[in-house]
Every structure is written in C-alpha cells, then in structure tokens.
Short mmCIF file of C-alpha atoms and ligand atoms in Angstrom, two decimals:
data_model
loop_
_atom_site.label_atom_id
_atom_site.label_comp_id
_atom_site.label_asym_id
_atom_site.label_seq_id
_atom_site.Cartn_x
_atom_site.Cartn_y
_atom_site.Cartn_z
CA MET A 5 114.55 99.61 98.15
CA SER A 6 112.53 100.38 101.32
CA GLY A 7 112.11 97.27 103.43
CA ASN A 8 109.67 98.91 105.83
CA ARG A 9 107.28 100.88 103.74
CA ILE A 10 104.87 102.99 105.76
CA THR A 11 101.40 102.24 104.45
CA GLU A 12 99.22 104.04 106.99
CA ILE A 13 99.77 106.84 109.48
CA VAL A 14 97.72 108.11 112.39
CA VAL A 15 98.38 111.79 113.00
CA HIS A 16 97.56 113.20 116.44
CA PRO A 17 96.58 116.83 117.03
CA LEU A 18 99.52 119.10 117.79
CA GLU A 19 99.77 119.98 121.47
CA LYS A 20 102.24 122.80 120.89
CA GLY A 21 103.90 124.33 117.83
CA LEU A 22 106.41 122.56 115.59
CA VAL A 23 109.92 123.73 116.43
CA GLY A 24 113.34 122.89 115.05
CA SER A 25 115.90 123.01 112.29
CA VAL A 26 115.81 120.00 109.98
CA PRO A 27 117.28 118.75 106.71
CA VAL A 28 115.13 117.99 103.67
CA PRO A 29 115.78 115.44 100.92
CA SER A 30 117.71 116.63 97.92
CA ASP A 31 115.82 118.06 94.98
CA LYS A 32 113.97 115.39 93.02
CA SER A 33 113.95 117.31 89.73
CA ILE A 34 117.66 118.07 89.87
CA GLY A 35 118.37 114.49 90.98
CA HIS A 36 116.69 113.10 87.84
CA ARG A 37 118.70 115.40 85.63
CA ALA A 38 122.00 114.73 87.41
CA LEU A 39 121.50 110.99 86.90
CA LEU A 40 120.37 111.27 83.32
CA PHE A 41 123.01 113.71 82.13
CA SER A 42 125.88 112.03 83.99
CA SER A 43 124.85 108.77 82.29
CA LEU A 44 125.20 110.48 78.91
CA CYS A 45 128.56 112.07 79.74
CA ASP A 46 131.95 110.87 78.63
CA GLY A 47 133.68 110.03 81.89
CA VAL A 48 132.92 109.82 85.57
CA SER A 49 130.58 112.04 87.57
CA ASN A 50 130.06 112.22 91.32
CA ILE A 51 126.64 113.00 92.76
CA ARG A 52 126.47 113.97 96.41
CA GLY A 53 123.38 114.34 98.58
CA PHE A 54 121.35 111.73 96.66
CA SER A 55 117.92 111.34 98.32
CA TYR A 56 117.03 107.70 97.49
CA GLY A 57 113.51 108.95 96.78
CA GLU A 58 111.92 106.21 94.71
CA ASP A 59 111.33 108.44 91.68
CA ASN A 60 115.06 109.20 91.45
CA VAL A 61 115.84 105.52 91.98
CA SER A 62 113.64 104.71 88.95
CA THR A 63 115.80 107.01 86.82
CA ALA A 64 119.01 105.47 88.19
CA ASN A 65 117.76 101.95 87.39
CA ALA A 66 116.72 102.91 83.86
CA MET A 67 120.15 104.38 83.11
CA ARG A 68 121.84 101.28 84.57
CA ALA A 69 119.70 99.10 82.31
CA MET A 70 121.11 101.00 79.31
CA GLY A 71 124.78 100.64 80.24
CA ALA A 72 125.58 103.52 82.60
CA VAL A 73 127.42 102.36 85.71
CA VAL A 74 125.73 103.92 88.74
CA GLU A 75 127.48 102.92 91.96
CA ASP A 76 126.81 103.77 95.60
CA THR A 77 130.15 104.91 96.97
CA ALA A 78 128.94 106.12 100.40
CA PRO A 79 125.53 106.95 101.92
CA GLY A 80 124.02 109.58 99.60
CA GLU A 81 126.94 109.45 97.19
CA LEU A 82 126.84 108.00 93.71
CA ARG A 83 129.57 107.58 91.13
CA VAL A 84 128.23 107.47 87.58
CA THR A 85 130.34 106.27 84.67
CA GLY A 86 128.59 107.54 81.59
CA THR A 87 128.21 105.81 78.25
CA GLY A 88 128.72 108.99 76.22
CA LEU A 89 125.85 110.48 74.24
CA MET A 90 125.96 107.78 71.55
CA GLY A 91 126.83 104.85 73.83
CA LEU A 92 123.50 103.76 75.34
CA LYS A 93 122.69 100.07 74.89
CA ALA A 94 119.29 98.52 74.23
CA PRO A 95 117.73 97.57 77.59
CA LYS A 96 116.94 93.86 77.97
CA ASP A 97 113.63 94.48 79.74
CA ALA A 98 111.02 97.22 79.87
CA LEU A 99 112.23 100.33 81.70
CA ASP A 100 110.08 100.67 84.83
CA CYS A 101 109.52 104.35 85.64
CA GLY A 102 107.46 103.52 88.74
CA ASN A 103 105.43 106.55 89.79
CA SER A 104 107.70 109.05 88.05
CA GLY A 105 106.33 111.12 85.17
CA THR A 106 109.66 112.96 84.95
CA THR A 107 111.53 109.69 84.41
CA MET A 108 109.17 108.59 81.67
CA ARG A 109 108.91 111.88 79.83
CA LEU A 110 112.60 112.83 79.95
CA LEU A 111 113.66 109.32 78.96
CA THR A 112 111.29 109.42 76.00
CA GLY A 113 113.24 112.43 74.73
CA VAL A 114 116.54 110.53 75.01
CA LEU A 115 115.19 107.29 73.59
CA ALA A 116 113.61 109.06 70.60
CA GLY A 117 117.09 109.41 69.10
CA GLN A 118 118.26 105.81 69.63
CA PRO A 119 118.77 103.10 67.02
CA PHE A 120 117.10 100.52 69.32
CA THR A 121 113.63 99.81 70.67
CA SER A 122 112.69 100.35 74.28
CA LYS A 123 109.53 100.07 76.29
CA LEU A 124 108.61 102.40 79.14
CA ILE A 125 106.20 101.20 81.81
CA GLY A 126 104.94 102.66 85.10
CA ASP A 127 102.65 102.07 88.07
CA ALA A 128 98.86 102.50 87.98
CA SER A 129 99.04 106.27 88.55
CA LEU A 130 101.68 106.86 85.85
CA THR A 131 99.78 104.64 83.43
CA ARG A 132 96.89 107.14 83.59
CA ARG A 133 99.03 110.18 82.70
CA PRO A 134 98.93 111.82 79.26
CA MET A 135 101.98 111.32 77.08
CA MET A 136 100.97 113.03 73.82
CA ARG A 137 102.46 116.28 75.13
CA VAL A 138 105.92 114.77 74.59
CA VAL A 139 105.13 112.16 71.96
CA GLY A 140 103.50 114.68 69.58
CA PRO A 141 106.49 117.03 69.20
CA LEU A 142 108.97 114.15 69.17
CA ARG A 143 107.06 112.45 66.37
CA ALA A 144 107.08 115.77 64.51
CA ARG A 145 110.86 115.55 64.33
CA GLY A 146 110.82 111.94 63.13
CA ALA A 147 110.69 109.86 66.32
CA VAL A 148 108.90 106.53 66.24
CA ILE A 149 106.79 106.24 69.40
CA ASP A 150 103.68 104.28 70.20
CA GLY A 151 101.48 104.13 73.26
CA ALA A 152 98.13 102.89 74.52
CA PRO A 153 95.09 104.82 73.29
CA HIS A 154 93.34 106.93 75.95
CA PRO A 155 89.92 105.38 76.73
CA THR A 156 88.02 108.68 76.39
CA LYS A 157 90.28 111.42 74.97
CA GLN A 158 90.77 110.97 71.28
CA GLY A 159 94.32 111.65 70.14
CA GLU A 160 95.76 111.20 73.65
CA ILE A 161 98.06 108.31 74.44
CA LEU A 162 99.00 106.65 77.70
CA PRO A 163 101.87 104.44 78.87
CA PRO A 164 103.27 101.92 78.19
CA LEU A 165 105.27 103.68 75.49
CA VAL A 166 107.33 101.86 72.89
CA VAL A 167 110.08 104.08 71.52
CA GLY A 168 112.17 103.52 68.40
CA PRO A 169 114.09 102.37 66.62
CA LEU A 170 114.70 105.22 64.21
CA PRO A 171 114.42 103.82 60.69
CA GLU A 172 117.84 102.91 59.27
CA GLY A 173 119.72 105.91 57.92
CA LYS A 174 117.22 108.33 59.52
CA GLU A 175 117.98 110.94 62.17
CA LEU A 176 115.77 113.25 64.19
CA GLY A 177 115.22 116.51 62.33
CA SER A 178 115.04 120.12 63.44
CA LEU A 179 112.00 121.23 65.45
CA GLU A 180 110.27 124.50 66.12
CA TYR A 181 107.74 123.95 68.90
CA GLU A 182 105.56 126.28 70.89
CA SER A 183 104.08 124.39 73.83
CA LYS A 184 100.58 125.22 75.06
CA VAL A 185 101.50 124.19 78.61
CA SER A 186 104.34 125.48 80.76
CA SER A 187 105.97 122.15 81.50
CA ALA A 188 109.57 121.39 82.34
CA GLN A 189 109.02 117.75 81.43
CA VAL A 190 107.89 118.65 77.90
CA LYS A 191 110.68 121.22 77.55
CA SER A 192 113.32 118.78 78.81
CA ALA A 193 112.17 115.88 76.61
CA ILE A 194 112.37 118.12 73.56
CA LEU A 195 115.79 119.52 74.48
CA LEU A 196 117.15 116.03 75.18
CA SER A 197 115.94 114.81 71.80
CA GLY A 198 117.69 117.87 70.37
CA LEU A 199 121.03 116.44 71.52
CA TYR A 200 120.47 113.64 68.99
CA ALA A 201 118.94 115.75 66.21
CA HIS A 202 120.35 116.89 62.94
CA GLY A 203 119.35 120.54 63.05
CA THR A 204 118.15 123.14 65.48
CA THR A 205 115.66 122.76 68.32
CA TRP A 206 113.55 125.82 69.08
CA PHE A 207 111.14 125.75 72.03
CA LYS A 208 108.83 128.26 73.65
CA GLU A 209 106.36 127.93 76.55
CA PRO A 210 103.68 130.33 77.88
CA THR A 211 105.51 131.17 81.13
CA LEU A 212 108.80 129.88 82.48
CA SER A 213 108.69 126.40 84.02
CA ARG A 214 111.56 125.05 86.13
CA ASP A 215 114.82 125.54 84.25
CA HIS A 216 117.12 122.93 85.78
CA THR A 217 117.64 121.22 82.42
CA GLU A 218 118.76 124.41 80.72
CA ARG A 219 121.12 125.25 83.59
CA MET A 220 122.72 121.82 83.58
CA LEU A 221 123.03 121.48 79.80
CA HIS A 222 124.57 124.93 79.63
CA ALA A 223 127.09 124.03 82.36
CA LEU A 224 128.01 120.90 80.35
CA GLY A 225 128.89 122.96 77.28
CA VAL A 226 125.80 122.16 75.20
CA PRO A 227 125.17 125.04 72.75
CA LEU A 228 121.95 126.39 74.20
CA ARG A 229 120.65 129.96 74.19
CA THR A 230 117.70 131.20 76.22
CA VAL A 231 115.76 134.45 75.94
CA GLY A 232 112.83 134.65 78.35
CA THR A 233 110.72 131.57 77.68
CA MET A 234 112.44 130.82 74.34
CA ILE A 235 115.26 128.32 73.96
CA GLU A 236 117.39 127.47 70.96
CA LEU A 237 119.70 124.47 70.84
CA ASP A 238 121.88 124.34 67.73
CA PRO A 239 124.28 121.38 67.80
CA ALA A 240 126.11 122.48 64.60
CA GLY A 241 129.80 122.72 65.45
CA TRP A 242 129.37 120.93 68.81
CA ASP A 243 131.42 117.75 69.30
CA GLY A 244 128.55 115.94 71.06
CA LYS A 245 130.58 115.34 74.21
CA MET A 246 129.62 116.26 77.76
CA PRO A 247 132.35 115.98 80.40
CA GLY A 248 131.77 114.12 83.68
CA PHE A 249 130.91 116.49 86.54
CA ASP A 250 130.62 116.71 90.31
CA ILE A 251 127.42 117.94 91.87
CA GLU A 252 125.96 118.28 95.34
CA ILE A 253 122.21 118.39 94.88
CA PRO A 254 120.44 121.25 96.72
CA GLY A 255 117.62 120.56 99.16
CA ASP A 256 114.17 120.13 97.62
CA ALA A 257 112.06 123.29 97.80
CA SER A 258 108.97 121.14 97.16
CA ALA A 259 109.70 118.92 100.18
CA ALA A 260 110.63 121.93 102.33
CA ALA A 261 107.24 123.47 101.49
CA PHE A 262 105.37 120.92 103.65
CA LEU A 263 107.45 121.75 106.73
CA LEU A 264 107.40 125.50 106.20
CA VAL A 265 103.64 125.61 105.71
CA ALA A 266 103.14 123.40 108.76
CA ALA A 267 105.06 126.03 110.77
CA GLN A 268 103.15 128.87 109.12
CA ILE A 269 99.70 127.53 110.01
CA TYR A 270 100.20 126.34 113.61
CA PRO A 271 100.67 128.93 116.38
CA GLY A 272 103.89 128.61 118.35
CA SER A 273 105.78 127.01 115.45
CA ARG A 274 109.18 127.97 114.07
CA VAL A 275 110.86 125.65 111.56
CA THR A 276 114.13 126.15 109.69
CA VAL A 277 115.27 124.20 106.65
CA ARG A 278 118.82 124.57 105.38
CA GLY A 279 120.46 124.32 101.97
CA VAL A 280 117.15 124.53 100.12
CA GLY A 281 117.13 125.35 96.41
CA THR A 282 115.67 128.79 95.71
CA ASN A 283 115.77 128.77 91.93
CA PRO A 284 113.15 131.43 91.05
CA THR A 285 111.31 128.90 88.85
CA ARG A 286 110.59 126.96 92.06
CA THR A 287 109.81 129.63 94.67
CA GLY A 288 106.18 130.32 93.82
CA LEU A 289 104.92 128.84 97.10
CA LEU A 290 107.18 131.13 99.14
CA GLU A 291 105.75 134.13 97.30
CA ILE A 292 102.18 132.88 97.81
CA ALA A 293 102.78 132.30 101.53
CA LYS A 294 104.31 135.76 101.96
CA HIS A 295 101.38 137.32 100.09
CA MET A 296 98.98 135.57 102.49
CA GLY A 297 100.86 137.06 105.45
CA ALA A 298 102.88 134.02 106.55
CA GLY A 299 105.99 134.25 108.71
CA LEU A 300 108.94 133.70 106.38
CA GLU A 301 112.64 134.51 106.32
CA ILE A 302 114.99 133.54 103.48
CA VAL A 303 118.73 133.83 104.11
CA PRO A 304 120.72 133.17 100.91
CA GLN A 305 123.60 130.71 101.29
CA GLY A 306 125.22 131.10 97.86
CA GLU A 307 125.10 128.48 95.10
CA GLN A 308 125.23 124.72 94.99
CA GLY A 309 125.16 122.59 91.84
CA GLY A 310 124.59 125.69 89.70
CA GLU A 311 121.48 126.61 91.70
CA PRO A 312 120.89 129.26 94.40
CA ILE A 313 120.31 127.89 97.91
CA ALA A 314 119.10 129.42 101.16
CA GLU A 315 118.25 128.78 104.78
CA ILE A 316 114.51 129.31 105.10
CA THR A 317 112.51 129.78 108.29
CA GLY A 318 108.75 129.67 108.56
CA TRP A 319 106.63 130.63 111.55
CA TYR A 320 103.02 131.30 112.38
CA GLU A 321 101.39 134.65 111.62
CA PRO A 322 97.67 135.20 110.96
CA LEU A 323 96.93 134.41 107.29
CA ARG A 324 94.62 136.14 104.80
CA GLY A 325 92.87 134.47 101.86
CA ARG A 326 94.16 135.64 98.45
CA THR A 327 93.84 134.91 94.75
CA ILE A 328 96.55 132.63 93.37
CA SER A 329 96.73 132.74 89.57
CA GLY A 330 98.89 133.56 86.56
CA GLU A 331 102.63 133.09 86.14
CA VAL A 332 103.23 132.11 89.79
CA VAL A 333 101.21 128.90 89.30
CA PRO A 334 103.77 126.97 87.14
CA ARG A 335 106.43 128.08 89.64
CA ALA A 336 104.39 126.54 92.47
CA ILE A 337 102.73 123.72 90.56
CA ASP A 338 103.78 120.91 92.91
CA GLU A 339 103.05 123.07 95.95
CA ILE A 340 99.41 123.89 95.19
CA PRO A 341 98.15 121.04 97.42
CA ILE A 342 100.07 122.40 100.43
CA ALA A 343 99.05 125.96 99.47
CA CYS A 344 95.49 124.66 100.03
CA ALA A 345 96.50 124.03 103.65
CA LEU A 346 97.49 127.71 103.96
CA ALA A 347 94.08 128.60 102.50
CA ALA A 348 92.25 126.30 104.91
CA ARG A 349 93.81 128.13 107.89
CA ALA A 350 93.52 131.68 106.45
CA SER A 351 90.76 134.15 107.18
CA GLY A 352 88.46 134.63 104.21
CA THR A 353 88.43 133.09 100.76
CA THR A 354 91.37 131.86 98.68
CA THR A 355 90.80 131.37 94.96
CA ILE A 356 93.24 129.27 92.95
CA ARG A 357 93.01 129.62 89.14
CA ASP A 358 95.13 128.72 86.06
CA ALA A 359 96.07 125.39 87.62
CA GLU A 360 94.36 122.95 85.23
CA GLU A 361 97.67 121.04 84.99
CA LEU A 362 96.86 119.71 88.45
CA ARG A 363 94.22 117.51 86.84
CA VAL A 364 96.96 115.36 85.23
CA LYS A 365 99.45 114.98 88.07
CA GLU A 366 99.96 111.82 90.17
CA SER A 367 96.22 112.15 90.88
CA ASP A 368 93.66 114.73 89.73
CA ARG A 369 94.91 117.10 92.44
CA ILE A 370 91.99 119.51 92.12
CA ALA A 371 89.42 116.78 92.77
CA THR A 372 91.59 114.96 95.33
CA MET A 373 92.35 118.13 97.32
CA ALA A 374 88.68 119.14 97.28
CA GLY A 375 87.87 115.74 98.80
CA VAL A 376 90.63 116.09 101.42
CA LEU A 377 89.58 119.61 102.44
CA ARG A 378 85.93 118.61 102.79
CA ALA A 379 86.88 115.55 104.84
CA PHE A 380 88.60 117.91 107.30
CA GLY A 381 85.47 120.12 107.38
CA VAL A 382 86.80 122.89 105.12
CA THR A 383 84.30 124.37 102.66
CA CYS A 384 85.55 124.47 99.10
CA GLU A 385 84.39 124.53 95.52
CA GLU A 386 86.07 122.85 92.57
CA LEU A 387 86.71 124.94 89.46
CA PRO A 388 87.85 123.49 86.13
CA ASP A 389 91.28 125.09 86.71
CA GLY A 390 91.48 125.44 90.48
CA LEU A 391 89.63 125.72 93.77
CA VAL A 392 87.81 128.23 95.93
CA ILE A 393 88.60 127.58 99.60
CA GLU A 394 86.93 129.14 102.63
CA GLY A 395 89.31 129.43 105.57
CA LYS A 396 88.07 127.62 108.67
CA GLU A 397 88.45 128.91 112.20
CA GLY A 398 89.11 126.54 115.07
CA PRO A 399 90.14 122.89 114.90
CA LEU A 400 89.52 120.84 111.77
CA GLN A 401 87.37 117.74 111.81
CA PRO A 402 89.38 114.50 112.24
CA ALA A 403 89.39 112.58 108.96
CA ARG A 404 90.29 109.34 107.25
CA ILE A 405 92.06 110.17 104.00
CA GLU A 406 92.97 108.02 101.03
CA SER A 407 95.90 109.55 99.21
CA LYS A 408 94.99 108.08 95.80
CA GLY A 409 98.62 107.00 95.59
CA ASP A 410 99.69 110.66 95.43
CA HIS A 411 102.63 111.57 97.69
CA ARG A 412 101.86 115.29 97.82
CA ILE A 413 98.24 114.61 98.77
CA ALA A 414 99.30 112.21 101.53
CA MET A 415 101.78 114.76 102.96
CA THR A 416 99.31 117.68 102.73
CA ALA A 417 96.69 115.58 104.53
CA ALA A 418 99.22 114.77 107.28
CA ILE A 419 99.94 118.49 107.79
CA LEU A 420 96.21 119.36 107.92
CA ALA A 421 95.62 116.49 110.35
CA LEU A 422 97.92 118.16 112.91
CA GLY A 423 95.21 120.81 113.30
CA ALA A 424 92.27 118.45 113.82
CA SER A 425 90.37 117.97 117.07
CA GLY A 426 91.30 114.26 117.25
CA PRO A 427 93.50 111.67 115.53
CA SER A 428 93.23 111.35 111.74
CA THR A 429 94.28 108.41 109.60
CA ILE A 430 95.97 108.66 106.23
CA VAL A 431 95.93 105.40 104.32
CA ASP A 432 97.84 104.46 101.17
CA CYS A 433 100.92 106.32 102.38
CA ASP A 434 103.71 104.31 100.81
CA CYS A 435 103.74 106.82 97.95
CA ILE A 436 105.40 109.36 100.31
CA ALA A 437 108.67 107.47 99.74
CA THR A 438 108.68 108.56 96.09
CA SER A 439 109.86 112.02 97.12
CA PHE A 440 110.33 112.33 100.91
CA PRO A 441 111.31 108.98 102.45
CA ARG A 442 111.92 110.55 105.90
CA PHE A 443 108.80 112.70 106.04
CA VAL A 444 107.28 111.06 109.12
CA GLY A 445 110.60 111.04 111.01
CA THR A 446 111.19 114.70 110.17
CA LEU A 447 107.76 115.76 111.45
CA ARG A 448 108.34 113.75 114.63
CA ALA A 449 111.69 115.51 115.11
CA LEU A 450 109.77 118.81 115.01
CA GLY A 451 107.40 117.64 117.73
CA ALA A 452 104.52 115.95 115.88
CA ARG A 453 103.00 112.74 117.23
CA ILE A 454 102.47 110.26 114.42
CA ASP A 455 101.95 106.49 114.60
CA ALA A 456 103.08 104.66 111.50
CA ARG A 457 102.06 101.19 110.33
CA THR A 458 104.08 99.23 107.84
C1 S3P N 28 109.00 118.25 86.92
C2 S3P N 28 108.14 119.07 86.25
C3 S3P N 28 106.76 119.32 86.66
C4 S3P N 28 106.51 118.85 88.09
C5 S3P N 28 107.11 117.52 88.36
C6 S3P N 28 108.61 117.56 88.15
C7 S3P N 28 110.38 118.08 86.39
O1 S3P N 28 105.88 118.61 85.81
O2 S3P N 28 105.14 118.84 88.36
O3 S3P N 28 106.86 117.11 89.68
O4 S3P N 28 111.25 117.62 87.15
O5 S3P N 28 110.60 118.42 85.23
P1 S3P N 28 105.35 119.27 84.43
O6 S3P N 28 106.51 119.44 83.54
O7 S3P N 28 104.36 118.27 83.90
O8 S3P N 28 104.70 120.55 84.84
#
C-alpha cells in the first residue's frame, strides 16, 4: 500500500522541546477486531477512522479473501458487507498476515471452526513467533491445525499454519481453558472459536489483558459473561447472528505513548494527543509514567466505539527510577520499550520484571532494547523477564540502530535519538508503517528534525 516506504531515518538532536497538539492513528487492536467482526456480521458495517496501518490492512485483505466485501468509501472510512458467521468462503491462496501476530492468532480461532482448509503465512518476524499458545487449546476442542516444528523448542509450532477442515459431521466442542499467559490474542482466538462451537467456552487468564474482544462481542449480542479474568461464552439459545454496526475507532494509546514519553523526557516539551483510547487494560504506561514523576494530564472525552477516550497531555518533569512489575505489565506490554526510554532519562535505577512475554514479540524486545540502550550509552542488564536500567544524565551517545524489523523498537530508538549529542541513524524502519504510518511526519510537526530515506 505505501509507495514510499521509509527505510532509514537520521534523527537530529532536539534544539528545543517538542510542542504541539497532534492526532494519532486509530487503535490497531480495535481496528483488527472491527474488521474481523464486521466481516462475520449479517449486514453492512461502517468503520470510521481507519488507520491504514499495515497490520490492519493484512486483516482486511484476509477477510476479503474469504468473501467479506471491504470497500474504501472515503479516506479513513470503510464499508464492510459481512458474510454472516457461517458464510466465509475458502480462500484461493494462503492468507498473508504480514507482520501481524494478532491477525494470525485471531484468524486461527475463526478458521478452526470452518469446513474448509486455509493456510496462514507471515513475514520473517511473524514466522518466528510461537503459535502453540492458540493451537493447543483449539486442538483440545477438536480443531485440526498444523504448523512448522520449532527448531529448538519441542512441542512448539511456528507459522505457516494450515487450519482445517473439520472432519465431516464434526463440530468444535466445549472448552475449559486456563491460560498461563495473560494474552488478548490467545483469549480472542479461543472466544472466536467459541462462536462456532457446540457447547460452552470457559476461559481464565492470570491478570486481565486487553478486553476489546469481550467489549465488542458483548455489544454485538453474543452471550458472553465476564467476572474478573474469567469469561464464559454459552451459545445455547443464541441465533448465531451479529448485526452490522457503525464504529469510529479511538486513537491508539500505544502509538500515543511514543509522543507522550518524548514530551516527558525532553525539557521544554508539551505534547497533547486527542481522542486516545483509555481502556484501563491499555493504560499501564500512563500509570508507570506518573509513578516515575512524569508530567501527565488526562481529560476524559466520553466514549467512542464502546471504549473510553481522553485528551492526554505530557510534559517534562524530572523522573525517578522505579520498579515496574506485576499486573501493570500486561496492561503496558507493547509500551515496555518506550518505558525503557523513561528509565534511560530518570535518575537512579529502573527494574522491569514479569515481562518475559517481550521475548516473543515482533523481536525479542528484552534483548533488542538492551542492545538499543547500550548503543545510546545507557547502562543496563538483561534479566530473563525484564531489564535493569541505570538512568543516564546528560546527552546520550549518537547511535546507529537496527530495528530488527520491530516497529516499536524503531520508534523507541527514534525518540531516544532526539536526546543524543549528534545525529543518529535508525535503519530497517519500514516496519514503522505496520502501526504508525505517519510517525516521522508527526514528530516533525512537533519540532523534531528527521531526515528520511526511502
Ligand atoms: C494484541 C495483544 C497483545 C499485544 C499485541 C496486540 C491484540 O499480544 O502485544 O500488540 O490486539 O490482541 P498478546 O496477546 O500476545 O499479549
């Protein structure tokens, strides 16, 4: 989709603080769900504020390949004519999930209940990500799924995945599953398979992960009950129909995090982002930043798309190192890389624990962030489940950073580079378009000087 992909950026040191009020792309997680659920609805849905982030585009293309009609009606607006829950068609080709773990894992839940075969493929990063976390429980309810064996971890499987068909006359059965990880992708895949199951789905996770799936399914009339981290979906008595819906997707808290932290670590900055989703399962970074002493104001703006939204302003205040662990970690899981930037500019030590999930994201984010921090001259130690980071006074060391194809690493490195004593180069930047296509332009609008090469 992007003709001019930015592959390398040179970030110049900030001369004065970042200042302004800017939009952020719409929420990637909610975008995936809006596309997926509208495709399974009976009737027409309208999605406003679509971000064109490449991960969301992967989901749109997969649903098109199975018969949903996804049309661009205006910039940022999509009209989706769903197939109905039972109306998906066998895709002609493999479904390419690109870089998007959410696309692959959520689709696996939907495809598990289909009478046809499908193949799910992804890019090099996605092809290294573990899939047994969804395949295991789906197989336990009767799904037929195969994948590539993991080269070193016995029992783990990797993409490509081949899903289905269910043997003739067979349906998915009931499932009672307690997940060891707090993961919205696992939870969502299981709930989606539950829409096709004969019997109840019961799911529990250690602490609450993002709950966009539950919110949306509930709004669509799916019989779902939640108590704390427990969910029960009992389709008995449900007619299996979801009506078309209209949604305006809230701004992405995970994208906003880069801009807010940039303001919070550079003196003289003040940045406002509007219409940002503040679902409590996503606000861990804001709590971490506040706890470290950051300048932060959150002004609620009501609800949008069944989610709370707010105008959020970040500004510089002296930061203190803290311990980041426990239930806040799943609620900040995608923001831990940028939380490392807060730690790098704080006084004292920040210890991040309970974040082993970072090892299996778009890159091994514990190892990659340790490398990035050291390249900028920040002292840090890798732990199996986190990092210990010593805040550094004065300018950082200019660096040349390889993002490892990980958008959140590339963006964190760009924010750190603003505080270096000379220009820094971030290579392998095209991945930024998976979640924040206008990242460079937005930083420039706030006063950053960045040269981009395509
Ligand atoms: C997501 C869930 C999280 C998150 C990812 C998006 C989702 O992954 O890291 O970026 O939209 O469900 P896990 O479920 O693996 O924690």
